[in-house]
Protein backbone atom coordinates (compact mmCIF):
# COMPACT_ATOMS: atom_id res chain seq x y z
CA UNK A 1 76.31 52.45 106.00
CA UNK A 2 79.95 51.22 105.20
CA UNK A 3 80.76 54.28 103.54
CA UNK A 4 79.74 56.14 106.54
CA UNK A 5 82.03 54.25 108.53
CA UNK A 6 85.41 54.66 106.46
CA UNK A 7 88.21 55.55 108.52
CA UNK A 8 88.72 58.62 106.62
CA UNK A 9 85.24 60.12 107.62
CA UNK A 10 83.47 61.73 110.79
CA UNK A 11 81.34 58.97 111.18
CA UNK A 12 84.33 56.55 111.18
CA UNK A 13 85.90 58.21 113.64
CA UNK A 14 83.04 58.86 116.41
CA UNK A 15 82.57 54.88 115.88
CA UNK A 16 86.47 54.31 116.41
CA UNK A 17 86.11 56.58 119.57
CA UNK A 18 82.94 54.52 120.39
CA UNK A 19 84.25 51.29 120.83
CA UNK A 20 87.44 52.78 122.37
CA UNK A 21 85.23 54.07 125.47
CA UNK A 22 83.34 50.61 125.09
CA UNK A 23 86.55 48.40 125.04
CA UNK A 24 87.18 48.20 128.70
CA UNK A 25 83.65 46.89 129.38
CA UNK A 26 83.83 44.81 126.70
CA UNK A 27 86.99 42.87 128.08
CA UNK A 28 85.42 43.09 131.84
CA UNK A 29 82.44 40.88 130.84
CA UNK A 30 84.89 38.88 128.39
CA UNK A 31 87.30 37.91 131.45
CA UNK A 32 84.79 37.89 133.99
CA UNK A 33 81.28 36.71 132.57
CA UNK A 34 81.86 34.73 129.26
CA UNK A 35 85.38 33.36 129.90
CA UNK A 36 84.11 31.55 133.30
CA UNK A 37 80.72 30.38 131.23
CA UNK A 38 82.61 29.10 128.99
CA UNK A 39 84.62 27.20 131.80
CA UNK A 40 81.67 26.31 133.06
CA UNK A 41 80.11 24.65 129.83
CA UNK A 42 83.11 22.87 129.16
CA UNK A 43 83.69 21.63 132.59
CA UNK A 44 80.37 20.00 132.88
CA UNK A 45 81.78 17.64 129.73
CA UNK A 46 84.34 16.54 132.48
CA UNK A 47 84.66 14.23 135.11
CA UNK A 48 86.61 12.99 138.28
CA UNK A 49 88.08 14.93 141.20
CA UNK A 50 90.14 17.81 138.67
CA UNK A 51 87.51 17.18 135.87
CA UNK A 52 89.71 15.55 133.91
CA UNK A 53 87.77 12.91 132.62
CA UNK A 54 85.92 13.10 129.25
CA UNK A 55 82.68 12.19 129.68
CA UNK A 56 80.29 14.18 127.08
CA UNK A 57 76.86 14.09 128.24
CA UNK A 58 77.04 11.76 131.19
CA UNK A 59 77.06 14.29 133.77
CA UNK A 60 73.83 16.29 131.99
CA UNK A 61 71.91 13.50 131.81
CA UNK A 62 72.57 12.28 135.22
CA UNK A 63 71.40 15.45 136.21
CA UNK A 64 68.15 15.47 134.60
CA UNK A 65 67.19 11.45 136.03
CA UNK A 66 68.40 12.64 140.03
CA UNK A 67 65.69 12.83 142.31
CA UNK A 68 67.76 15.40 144.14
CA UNK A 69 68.11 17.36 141.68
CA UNK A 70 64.79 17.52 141.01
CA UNK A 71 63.65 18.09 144.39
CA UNK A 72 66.10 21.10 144.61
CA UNK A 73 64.03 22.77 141.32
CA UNK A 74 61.31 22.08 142.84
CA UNK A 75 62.11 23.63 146.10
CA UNK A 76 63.38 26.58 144.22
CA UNK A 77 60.29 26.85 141.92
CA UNK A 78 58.02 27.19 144.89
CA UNK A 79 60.53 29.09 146.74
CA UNK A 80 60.37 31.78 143.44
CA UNK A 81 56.40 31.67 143.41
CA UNK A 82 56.06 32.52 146.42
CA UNK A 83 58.77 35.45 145.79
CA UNK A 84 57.50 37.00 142.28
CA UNK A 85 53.75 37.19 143.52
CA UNK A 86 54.95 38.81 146.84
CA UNK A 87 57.30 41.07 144.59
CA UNK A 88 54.05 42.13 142.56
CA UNK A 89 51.64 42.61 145.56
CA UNK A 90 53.87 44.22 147.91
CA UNK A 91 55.57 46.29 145.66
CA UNK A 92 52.85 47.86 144.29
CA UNK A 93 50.60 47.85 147.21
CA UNK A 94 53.50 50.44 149.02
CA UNK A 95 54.37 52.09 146.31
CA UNK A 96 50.50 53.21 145.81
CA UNK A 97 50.16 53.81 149.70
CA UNK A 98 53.74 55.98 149.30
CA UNK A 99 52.32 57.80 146.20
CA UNK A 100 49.34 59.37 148.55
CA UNK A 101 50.28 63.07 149.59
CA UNK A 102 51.56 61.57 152.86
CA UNK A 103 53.63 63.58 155.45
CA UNK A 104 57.09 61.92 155.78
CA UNK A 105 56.71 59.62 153.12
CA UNK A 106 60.05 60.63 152.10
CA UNK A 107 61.73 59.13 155.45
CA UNK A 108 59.32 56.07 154.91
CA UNK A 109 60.63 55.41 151.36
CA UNK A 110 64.18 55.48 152.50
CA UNK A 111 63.69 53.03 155.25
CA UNK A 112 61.84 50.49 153.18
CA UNK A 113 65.14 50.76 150.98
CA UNK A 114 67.88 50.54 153.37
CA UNK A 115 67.56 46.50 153.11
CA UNK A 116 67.82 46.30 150.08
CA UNK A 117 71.31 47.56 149.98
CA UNK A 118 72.30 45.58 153.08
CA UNK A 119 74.03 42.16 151.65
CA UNK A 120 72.46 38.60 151.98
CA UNK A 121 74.83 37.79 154.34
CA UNK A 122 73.93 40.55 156.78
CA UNK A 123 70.21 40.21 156.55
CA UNK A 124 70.27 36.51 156.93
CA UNK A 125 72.54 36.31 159.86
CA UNK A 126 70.07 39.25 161.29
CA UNK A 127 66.72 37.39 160.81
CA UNK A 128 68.83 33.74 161.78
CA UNK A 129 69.53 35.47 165.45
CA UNK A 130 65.77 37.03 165.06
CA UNK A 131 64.19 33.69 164.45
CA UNK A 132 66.33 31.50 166.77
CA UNK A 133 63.89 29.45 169.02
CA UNK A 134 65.35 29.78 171.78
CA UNK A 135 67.73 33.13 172.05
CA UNK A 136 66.00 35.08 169.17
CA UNK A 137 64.34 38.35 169.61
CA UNK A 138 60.34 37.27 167.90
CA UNK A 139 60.16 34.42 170.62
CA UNK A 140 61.15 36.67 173.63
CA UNK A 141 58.25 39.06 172.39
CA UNK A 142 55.68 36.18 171.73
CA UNK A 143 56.82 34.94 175.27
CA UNK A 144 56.23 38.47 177.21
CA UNK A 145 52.90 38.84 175.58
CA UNK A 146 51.95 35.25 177.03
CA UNK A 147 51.95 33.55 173.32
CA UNK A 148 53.83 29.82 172.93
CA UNK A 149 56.88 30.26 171.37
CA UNK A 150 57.60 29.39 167.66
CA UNK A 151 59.49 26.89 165.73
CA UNK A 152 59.92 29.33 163.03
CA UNK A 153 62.66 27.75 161.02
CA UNK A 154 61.33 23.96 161.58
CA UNK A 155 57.24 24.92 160.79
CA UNK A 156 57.36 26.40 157.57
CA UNK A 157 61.24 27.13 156.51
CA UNK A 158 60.68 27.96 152.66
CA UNK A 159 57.95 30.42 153.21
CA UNK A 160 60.25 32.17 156.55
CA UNK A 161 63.32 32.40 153.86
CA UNK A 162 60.81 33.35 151.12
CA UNK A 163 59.18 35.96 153.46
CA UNK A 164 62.83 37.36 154.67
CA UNK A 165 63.82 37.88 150.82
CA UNK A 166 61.03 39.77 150.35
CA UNK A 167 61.69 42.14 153.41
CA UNK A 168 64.70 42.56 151.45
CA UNK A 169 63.94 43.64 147.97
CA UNK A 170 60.41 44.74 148.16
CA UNK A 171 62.05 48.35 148.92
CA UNK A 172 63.37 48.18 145.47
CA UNK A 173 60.28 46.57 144.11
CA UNK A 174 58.76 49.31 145.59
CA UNK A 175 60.47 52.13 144.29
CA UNK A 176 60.00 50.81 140.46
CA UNK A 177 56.13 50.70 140.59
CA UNK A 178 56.28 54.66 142.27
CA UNK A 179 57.99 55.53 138.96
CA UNK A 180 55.69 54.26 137.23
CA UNK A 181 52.94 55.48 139.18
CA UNK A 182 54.40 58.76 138.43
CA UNK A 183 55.04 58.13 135.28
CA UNK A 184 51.43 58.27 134.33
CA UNK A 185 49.96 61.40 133.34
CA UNK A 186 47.02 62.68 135.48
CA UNK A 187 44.83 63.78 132.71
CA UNK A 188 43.95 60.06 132.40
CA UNK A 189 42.47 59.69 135.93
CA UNK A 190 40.89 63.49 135.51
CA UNK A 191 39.13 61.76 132.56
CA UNK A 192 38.26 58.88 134.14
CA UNK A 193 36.67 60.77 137.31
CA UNK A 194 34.54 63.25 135.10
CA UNK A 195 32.65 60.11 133.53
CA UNK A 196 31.95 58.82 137.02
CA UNK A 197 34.85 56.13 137.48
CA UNK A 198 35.50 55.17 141.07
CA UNK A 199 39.54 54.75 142.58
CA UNK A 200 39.08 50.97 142.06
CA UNK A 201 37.94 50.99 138.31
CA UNK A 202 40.57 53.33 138.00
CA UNK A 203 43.06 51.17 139.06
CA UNK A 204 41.82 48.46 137.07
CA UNK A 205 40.84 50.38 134.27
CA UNK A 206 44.13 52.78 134.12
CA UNK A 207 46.86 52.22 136.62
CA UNK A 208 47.15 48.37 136.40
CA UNK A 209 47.63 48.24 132.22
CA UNK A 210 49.84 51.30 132.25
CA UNK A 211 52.31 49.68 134.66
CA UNK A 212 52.32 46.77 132.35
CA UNK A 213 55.78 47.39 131.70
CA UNK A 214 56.98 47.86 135.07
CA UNK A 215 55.08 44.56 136.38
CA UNK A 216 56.90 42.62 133.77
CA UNK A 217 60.62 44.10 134.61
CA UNK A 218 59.25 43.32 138.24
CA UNK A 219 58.47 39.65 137.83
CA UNK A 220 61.97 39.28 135.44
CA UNK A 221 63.79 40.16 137.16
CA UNK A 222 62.10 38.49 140.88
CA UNK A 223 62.21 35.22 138.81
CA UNK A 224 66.06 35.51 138.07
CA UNK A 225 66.78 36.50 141.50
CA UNK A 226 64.48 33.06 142.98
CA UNK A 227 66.00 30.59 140.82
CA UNK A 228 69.80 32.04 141.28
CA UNK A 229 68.54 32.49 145.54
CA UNK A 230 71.76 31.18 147.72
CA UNK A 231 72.71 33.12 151.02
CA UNK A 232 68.79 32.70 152.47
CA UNK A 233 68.70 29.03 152.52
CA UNK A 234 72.84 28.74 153.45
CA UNK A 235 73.21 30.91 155.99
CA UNK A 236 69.40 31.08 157.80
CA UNK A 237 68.56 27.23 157.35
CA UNK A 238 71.69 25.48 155.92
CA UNK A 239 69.12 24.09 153.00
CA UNK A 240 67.14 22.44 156.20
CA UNK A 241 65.25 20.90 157.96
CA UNK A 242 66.10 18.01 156.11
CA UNK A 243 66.68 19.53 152.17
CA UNK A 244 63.21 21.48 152.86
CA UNK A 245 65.09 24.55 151.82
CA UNK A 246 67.44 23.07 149.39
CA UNK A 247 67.40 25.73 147.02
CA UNK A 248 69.08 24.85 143.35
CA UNK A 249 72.34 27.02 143.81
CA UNK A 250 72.81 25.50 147.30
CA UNK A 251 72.65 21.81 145.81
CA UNK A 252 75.04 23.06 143.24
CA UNK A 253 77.33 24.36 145.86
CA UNK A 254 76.79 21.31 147.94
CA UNK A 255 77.91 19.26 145.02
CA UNK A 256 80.82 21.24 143.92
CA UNK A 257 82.29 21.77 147.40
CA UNK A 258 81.31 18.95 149.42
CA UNK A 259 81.44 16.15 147.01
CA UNK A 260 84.22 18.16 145.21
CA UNK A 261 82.41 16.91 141.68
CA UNK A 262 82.95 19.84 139.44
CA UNK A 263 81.41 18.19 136.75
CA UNK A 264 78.42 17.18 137.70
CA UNK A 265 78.10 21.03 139.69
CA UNK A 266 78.98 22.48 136.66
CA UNK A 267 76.62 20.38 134.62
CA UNK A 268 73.53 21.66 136.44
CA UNK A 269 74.64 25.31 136.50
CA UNK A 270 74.36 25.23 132.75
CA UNK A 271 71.06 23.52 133.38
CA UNK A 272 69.63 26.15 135.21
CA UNK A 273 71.35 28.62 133.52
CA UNK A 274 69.48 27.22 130.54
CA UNK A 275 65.91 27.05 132.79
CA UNK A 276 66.64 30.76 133.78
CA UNK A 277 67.10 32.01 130.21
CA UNK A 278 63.88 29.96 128.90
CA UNK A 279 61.58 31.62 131.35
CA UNK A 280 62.78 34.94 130.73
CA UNK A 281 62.00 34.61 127.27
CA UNK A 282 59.00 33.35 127.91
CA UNK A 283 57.76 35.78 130.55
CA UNK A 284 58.93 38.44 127.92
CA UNK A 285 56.98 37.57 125.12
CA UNK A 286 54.14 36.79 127.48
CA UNK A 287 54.67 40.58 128.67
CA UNK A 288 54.60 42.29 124.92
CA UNK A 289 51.80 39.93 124.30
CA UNK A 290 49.74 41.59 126.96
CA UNK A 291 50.91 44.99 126.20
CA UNK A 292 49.81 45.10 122.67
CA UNK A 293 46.18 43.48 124.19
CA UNK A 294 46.25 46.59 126.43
């Protein structure tokens, strides 16, 4: 293999040309991913107003014995449950309804997209003016149809922001199970229907293990996006009523900017940067486990 890649031979220089074209993304995520981790990491050893202050582990094992802190994973755990098993059910659930030879379904894919691509920020100032008890749009419906109006952000606030994230991304959710749908050759379910196998065994028997794959991408990558969840709970509920919706970013950024300790903020980002990169492991062994079963 090193004698392939001598300077003096083809092979040496499609590899110099390789990492030429690969340089500038190599220095993007060098100056703008691993550089600020690295910040990150070592600021969390620091305490005091500029992090200054040595203080090793101090601010990582505060961290782990606050009940705040742990209230805040908590929040976020059930906050991510509630978001990868929508993820799942919705997804697939439209993406088999959009699969049918459906007039339009086209127009109908496109729409459930279009909010996905819209940022946090717009789609939670659009559902905070939508839920608004006493100005928003739901109540003045409820109220013409002769139905009480709603505390919708008081009643259950984690499942409304839960329930607006999935409006979001279950267009793009959506759009991963159709390929996979569609990536599955129909000779399997022409098989299946000659020896007498009804659309529901078939989906249990055929669709549902051959979207393995997708299902596990799915739930990765719904998992990452609950625990790392931000603009829902800061701009809809402001991590309220209370710290109901006091997601684990949002207690970071409460910490950082309010409290200004940097240390301690940047303490439990590595924290949860740690928590994020353990359950993607896990779920991805868990996910090759199943496959090989299937």
């Amino acid at each position: 293999m090193r004698r392939l890649l001598r300077p003096g031979t083809l092979q040496g220089r499609y590899a110099r040309t390789a990492y030429l074209f690969l340089l500038p993304a190599i220095l993007f995520f060098a100056a703008f991913f691993y550089l600020p981790i690295g910040n990150v990491v070592a600021t969390g050893f620091r305490t005091g107003p500029m992090a200054d202050q040595w203080t090793g582990l101090g601010n990582y094992t505060q961290a782990l014995a606050d009940p705040a802190v742990r209230h805040s994973f908590l929040v976020t755990a059930g906050f991510s449950v509630i978001v990868v098993i929508g993820s799942i059910v919705l997804g697939l659930a439209l993406a088999l309804a959009i699969d049918q030879p459906l007039k339009g379904r086209v127009v109908f894919r496109v729409v459930l997209l279009v909010p996905y691509l819209t940022s946090v920020a717009i789609v939670g100032l659009l559902w905070r003016n939508i839920l608004d008890p006493e100005l928003g749009v739901l109540n003045r419906v409820l109220l013409a149809l002769g139905l009480p109006a709603q505390q919708w952000l008081n009643t259950a606030p984690l499942l409304t922001i839960a329930a607006v994230t999935l409006w979001q991304s279950v267009g793009y959710t959506m759009v991963l199970f159709l390929a996979g749908l569609q990536g599955i050759p129909e000779t399997y379910h022409e098989a299946a229907k000659i020896d007498g196998a009804d659309a529901w065994r078939r989906f249990w028997r055929i669709t549902l293990p051959l979207l393995a794959p997708t299902t596990l991408f799915v739930s990765v990558m719904a998992v990452i996006s609950g625990l790392q969840a931000f603009g829902q709970a800061y701009i809809i509920t402001g991590g309220g009523p209370g710290d109901a919706t006091d997601l684990s970013v949002f207690h970071i950024f409460n910490v950082a900017f309010r409290t200004r300790d940097f240390g301690y903020s940047s303490a439990q980002s590595v924290l949860l940067l740690i928590v994020i990169v353990a359950f993607t492991l896990v779920q991805l062994r868990a996910g090759r486990r199943s496959e090989v079963t299937y």
